[in-house]
mmCIF file of C-alpha atoms and ligand atoms in Angstrom:
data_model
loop_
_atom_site.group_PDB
_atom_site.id
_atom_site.type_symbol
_atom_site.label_atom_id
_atom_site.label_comp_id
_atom_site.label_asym_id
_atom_site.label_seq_id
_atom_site.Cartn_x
_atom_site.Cartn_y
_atom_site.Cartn_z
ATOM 1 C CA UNK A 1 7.788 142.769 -62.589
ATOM 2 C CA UNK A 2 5.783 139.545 -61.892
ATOM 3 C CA UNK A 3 3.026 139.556 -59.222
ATOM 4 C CA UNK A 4 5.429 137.175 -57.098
ATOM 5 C CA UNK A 5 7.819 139.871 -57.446
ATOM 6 C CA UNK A 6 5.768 142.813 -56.353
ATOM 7 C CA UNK A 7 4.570 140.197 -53.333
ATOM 8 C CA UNK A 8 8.260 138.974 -52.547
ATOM 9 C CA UNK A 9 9.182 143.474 -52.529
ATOM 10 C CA UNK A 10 5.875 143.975 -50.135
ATOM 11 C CA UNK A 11 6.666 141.401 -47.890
ATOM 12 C CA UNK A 12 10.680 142.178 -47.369
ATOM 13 C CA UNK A 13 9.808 145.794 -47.301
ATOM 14 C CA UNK A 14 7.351 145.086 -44.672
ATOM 15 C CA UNK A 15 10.354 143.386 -42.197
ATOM 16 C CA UNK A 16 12.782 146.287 -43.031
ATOM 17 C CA UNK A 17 10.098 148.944 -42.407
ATOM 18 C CA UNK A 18 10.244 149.142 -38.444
ATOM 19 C CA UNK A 19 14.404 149.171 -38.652
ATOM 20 C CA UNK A 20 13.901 152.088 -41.308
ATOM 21 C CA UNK A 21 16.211 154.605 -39.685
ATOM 22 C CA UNK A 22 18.971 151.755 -39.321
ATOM 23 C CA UNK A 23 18.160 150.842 -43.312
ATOM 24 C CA UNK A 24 19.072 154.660 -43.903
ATOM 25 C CA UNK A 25 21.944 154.466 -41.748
ATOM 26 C CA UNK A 26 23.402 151.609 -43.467
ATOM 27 C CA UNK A 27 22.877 152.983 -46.842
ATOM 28 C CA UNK A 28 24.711 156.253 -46.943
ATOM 29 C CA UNK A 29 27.351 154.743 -45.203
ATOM 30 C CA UNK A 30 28.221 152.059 -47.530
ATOM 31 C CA UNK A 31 26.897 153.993 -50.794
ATOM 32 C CA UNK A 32 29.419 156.787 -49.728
ATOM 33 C CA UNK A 33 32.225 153.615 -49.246
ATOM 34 C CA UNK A 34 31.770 152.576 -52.376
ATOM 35 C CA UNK A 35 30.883 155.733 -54.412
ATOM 36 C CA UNK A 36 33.177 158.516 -52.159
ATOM 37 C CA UNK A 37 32.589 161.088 -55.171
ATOM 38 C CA UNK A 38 28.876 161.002 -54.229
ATOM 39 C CA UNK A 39 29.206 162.497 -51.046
ATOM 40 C CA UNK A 40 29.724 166.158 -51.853
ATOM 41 C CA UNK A 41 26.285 165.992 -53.757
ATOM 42 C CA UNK A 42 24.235 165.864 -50.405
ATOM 43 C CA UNK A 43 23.901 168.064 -47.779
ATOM 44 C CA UNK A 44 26.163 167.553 -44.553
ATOM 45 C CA UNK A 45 23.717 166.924 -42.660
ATOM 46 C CA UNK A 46 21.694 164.100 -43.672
ATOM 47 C CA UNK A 47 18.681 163.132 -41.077
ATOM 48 C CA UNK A 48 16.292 164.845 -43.593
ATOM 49 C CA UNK A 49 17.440 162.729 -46.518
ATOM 50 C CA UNK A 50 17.085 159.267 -44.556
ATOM 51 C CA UNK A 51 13.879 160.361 -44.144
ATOM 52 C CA UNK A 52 12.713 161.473 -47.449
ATOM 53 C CA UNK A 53 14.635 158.404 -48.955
ATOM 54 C CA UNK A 54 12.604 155.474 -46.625
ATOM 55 C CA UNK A 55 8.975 157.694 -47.283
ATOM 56 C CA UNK A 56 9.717 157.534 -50.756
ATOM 57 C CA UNK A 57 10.879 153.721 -51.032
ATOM 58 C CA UNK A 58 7.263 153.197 -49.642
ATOM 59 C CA UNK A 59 5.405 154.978 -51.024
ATOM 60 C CA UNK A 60 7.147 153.283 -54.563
ATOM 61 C CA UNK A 61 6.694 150.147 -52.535
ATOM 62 C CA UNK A 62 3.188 150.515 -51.791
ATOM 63 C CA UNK A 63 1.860 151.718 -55.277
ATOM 64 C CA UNK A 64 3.876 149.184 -57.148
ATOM 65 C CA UNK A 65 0.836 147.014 -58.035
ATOM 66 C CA UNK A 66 -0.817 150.144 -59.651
ATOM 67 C CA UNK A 67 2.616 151.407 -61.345
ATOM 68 C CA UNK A 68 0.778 153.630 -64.192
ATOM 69 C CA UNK A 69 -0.459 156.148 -61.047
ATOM 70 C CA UNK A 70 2.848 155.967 -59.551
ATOM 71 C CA UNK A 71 4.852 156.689 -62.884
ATOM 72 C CA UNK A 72 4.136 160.546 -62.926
ATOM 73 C CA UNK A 73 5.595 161.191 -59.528
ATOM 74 C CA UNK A 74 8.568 158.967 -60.518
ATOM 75 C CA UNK A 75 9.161 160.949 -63.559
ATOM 76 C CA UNK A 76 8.557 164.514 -61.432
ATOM 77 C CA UNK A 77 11.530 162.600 -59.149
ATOM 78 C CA UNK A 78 13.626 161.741 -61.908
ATOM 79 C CA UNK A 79 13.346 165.247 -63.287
ATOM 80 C CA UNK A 80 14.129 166.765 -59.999
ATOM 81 C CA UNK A 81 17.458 164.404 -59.906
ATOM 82 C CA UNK A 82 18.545 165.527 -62.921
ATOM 83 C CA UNK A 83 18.057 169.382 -61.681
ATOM 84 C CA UNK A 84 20.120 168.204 -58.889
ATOM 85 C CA UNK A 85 23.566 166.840 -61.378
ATOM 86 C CA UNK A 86 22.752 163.387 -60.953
ATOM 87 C CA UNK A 87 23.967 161.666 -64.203
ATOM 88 C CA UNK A 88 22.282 158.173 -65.539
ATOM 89 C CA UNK A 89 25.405 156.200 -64.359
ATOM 90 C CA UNK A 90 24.974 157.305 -60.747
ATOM 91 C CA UNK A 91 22.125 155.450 -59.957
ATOM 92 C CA UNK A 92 23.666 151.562 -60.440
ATOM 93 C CA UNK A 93 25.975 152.615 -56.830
ATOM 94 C CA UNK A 94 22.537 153.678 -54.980
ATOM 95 C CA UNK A 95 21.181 150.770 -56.289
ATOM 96 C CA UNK A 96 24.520 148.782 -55.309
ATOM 97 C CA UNK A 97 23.841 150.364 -51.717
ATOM 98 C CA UNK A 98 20.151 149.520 -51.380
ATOM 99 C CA UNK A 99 20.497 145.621 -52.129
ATOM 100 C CA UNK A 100 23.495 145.927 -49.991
ATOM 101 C CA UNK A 101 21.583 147.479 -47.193
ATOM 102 C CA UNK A 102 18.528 145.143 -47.638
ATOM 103 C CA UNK A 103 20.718 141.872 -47.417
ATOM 104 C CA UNK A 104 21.952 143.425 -43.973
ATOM 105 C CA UNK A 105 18.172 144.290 -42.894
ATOM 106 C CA UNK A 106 16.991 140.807 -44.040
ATOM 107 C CA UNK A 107 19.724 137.919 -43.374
ATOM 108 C CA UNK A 108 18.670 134.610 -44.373
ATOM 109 C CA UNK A 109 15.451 136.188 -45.616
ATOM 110 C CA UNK A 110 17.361 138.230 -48.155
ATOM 111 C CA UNK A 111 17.097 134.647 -50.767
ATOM 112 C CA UNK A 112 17.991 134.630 -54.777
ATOM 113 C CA UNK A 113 14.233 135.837 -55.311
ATOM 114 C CA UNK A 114 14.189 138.679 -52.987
ATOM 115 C CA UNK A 115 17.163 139.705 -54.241
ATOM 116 C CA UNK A 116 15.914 139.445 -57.705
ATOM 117 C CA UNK A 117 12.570 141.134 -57.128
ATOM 118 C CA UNK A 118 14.183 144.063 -55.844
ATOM 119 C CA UNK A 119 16.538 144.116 -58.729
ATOM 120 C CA UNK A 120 13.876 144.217 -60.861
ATOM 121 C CA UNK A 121 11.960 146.884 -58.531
ATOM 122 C CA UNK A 122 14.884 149.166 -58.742
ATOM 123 C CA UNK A 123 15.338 148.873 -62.837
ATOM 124 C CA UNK A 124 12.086 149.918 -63.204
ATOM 125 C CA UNK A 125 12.520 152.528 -60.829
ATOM 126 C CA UNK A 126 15.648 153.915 -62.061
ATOM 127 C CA UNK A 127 15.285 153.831 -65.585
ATOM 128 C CA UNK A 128 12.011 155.422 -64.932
ATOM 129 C CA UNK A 129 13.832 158.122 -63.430
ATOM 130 C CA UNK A 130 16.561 158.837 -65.962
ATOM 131 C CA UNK A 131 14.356 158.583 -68.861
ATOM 132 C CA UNK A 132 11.875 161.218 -67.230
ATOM 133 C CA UNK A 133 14.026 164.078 -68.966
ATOM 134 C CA UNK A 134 13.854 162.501 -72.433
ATOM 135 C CA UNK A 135 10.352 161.646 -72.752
ATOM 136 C CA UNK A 136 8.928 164.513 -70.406
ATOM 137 C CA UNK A 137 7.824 166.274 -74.007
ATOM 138 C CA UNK A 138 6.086 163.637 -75.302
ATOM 139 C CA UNK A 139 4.004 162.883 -72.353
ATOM 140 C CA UNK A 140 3.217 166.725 -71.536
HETATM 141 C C1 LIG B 1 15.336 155.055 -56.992
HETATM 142 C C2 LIG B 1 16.267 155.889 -56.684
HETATM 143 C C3 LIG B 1 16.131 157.115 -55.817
HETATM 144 C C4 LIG B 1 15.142 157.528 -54.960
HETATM 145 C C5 LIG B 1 13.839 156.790 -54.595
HETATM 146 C C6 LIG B 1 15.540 158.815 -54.428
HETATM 147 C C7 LIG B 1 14.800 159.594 -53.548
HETATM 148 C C8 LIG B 1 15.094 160.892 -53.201
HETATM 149 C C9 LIG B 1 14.197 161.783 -52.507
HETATM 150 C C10 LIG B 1 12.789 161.408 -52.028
HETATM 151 C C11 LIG B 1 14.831 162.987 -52.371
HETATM 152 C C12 LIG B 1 14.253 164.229 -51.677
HETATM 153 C C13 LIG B 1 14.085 165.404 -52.629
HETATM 154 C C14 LIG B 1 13.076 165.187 -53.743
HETATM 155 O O1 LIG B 1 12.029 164.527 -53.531
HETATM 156 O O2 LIG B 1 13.338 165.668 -54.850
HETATM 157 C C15 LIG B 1 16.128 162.858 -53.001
HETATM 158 C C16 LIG B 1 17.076 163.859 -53.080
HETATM 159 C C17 LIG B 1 18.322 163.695 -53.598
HETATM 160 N N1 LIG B 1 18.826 162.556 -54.193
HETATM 161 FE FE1 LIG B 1 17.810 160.842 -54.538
HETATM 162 N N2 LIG B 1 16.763 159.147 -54.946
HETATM 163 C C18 LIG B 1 17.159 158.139 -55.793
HETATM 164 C C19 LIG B 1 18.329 158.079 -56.522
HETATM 165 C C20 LIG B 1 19.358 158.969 -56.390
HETATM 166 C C21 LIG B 1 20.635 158.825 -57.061
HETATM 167 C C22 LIG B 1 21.016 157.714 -58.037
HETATM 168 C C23 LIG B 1 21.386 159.870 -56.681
HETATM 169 C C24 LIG B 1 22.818 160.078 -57.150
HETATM 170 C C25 LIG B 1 23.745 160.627 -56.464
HETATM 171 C C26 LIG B 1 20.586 160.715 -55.780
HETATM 172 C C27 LIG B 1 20.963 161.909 -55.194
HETATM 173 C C28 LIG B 1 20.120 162.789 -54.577
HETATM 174 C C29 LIG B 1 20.489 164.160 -54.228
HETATM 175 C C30 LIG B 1 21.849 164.822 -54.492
HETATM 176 C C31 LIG B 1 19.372 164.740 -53.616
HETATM 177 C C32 LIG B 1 19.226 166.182 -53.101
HETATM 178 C C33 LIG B 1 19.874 166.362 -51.784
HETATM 179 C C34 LIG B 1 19.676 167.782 -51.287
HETATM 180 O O3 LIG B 1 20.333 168.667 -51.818
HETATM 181 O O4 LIG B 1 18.881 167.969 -50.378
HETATM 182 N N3 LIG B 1 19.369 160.107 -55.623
HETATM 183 N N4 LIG B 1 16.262 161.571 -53.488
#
């Protein structure tokens, strides 16, 4: 990611931060629109989740200008997701759902370069994640 990317993520996060229980709302109903098979992986109740999701986007947000000290705790996340059955294909629909949800948040604000930074937020997030598994031995 580009310093104007981390900047353009900051700043959108920022506007989308005091509607954060909306953001949630929005998400898990249009990821489990668009990904139905999902749904039985969560628990029924899902107030908990929202919240653990939104803490966690920020604290990712937050720490993405110092990403080496973040990447540990992305990895521990990524290995916790796998514990949990969630295959590497799973995670383009949440990612499907978070753009989605941010372009709702967002509006007009929501341009080609938000859109992009977040993109490239996510990717780095995600494959982060999945590859935690793989190269968990080599970093221990
Ligand atoms: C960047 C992407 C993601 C982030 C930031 C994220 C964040 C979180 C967080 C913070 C938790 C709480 C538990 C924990 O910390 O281990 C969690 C749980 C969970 N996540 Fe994710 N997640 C992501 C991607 C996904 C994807 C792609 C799936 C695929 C279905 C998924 C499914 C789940 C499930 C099933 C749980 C456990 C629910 C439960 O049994 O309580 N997550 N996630």
């Amino acid at each position: 990611m580009t310093p104007q990317q981390i900047a353009l993520v900051e700043a959108s996060f920022a506007k989308v931060a005091p509607i954060a229980a909306t953001a949630a709302d929005l998400f898990y109903a249009r990821l489990f629109e668009t990904a139905p098979d999902l749904r039985p992986m969560f628990p029924d109740d899902l107030s908990e989740q929202k919240n653990k999701l939104m803490a966690m986007l920020g604290t990712v947000v937050a720490g993405l200008r110092r990403l080496d000290t973040l990447l540990p705790a992305v990895q521990a996340l990524g290995r916790r997701h796998a514990a949990y059955g969630v295959s590497a294909e799973q995670y383009a629909p949440v990612g499907g759902a978070l753009l989605w949800t941010l372009e709702q948040g967002l509006g007009a604000a929501f341009t080609t370069e938000v859109k992009q930074a977040w993109t490239a937020a996510y990717t780095v997030l995600s494959q982060t994640m999945i590859e935690a598994d793989r190269v968990s031995l080599k970093a221990a």
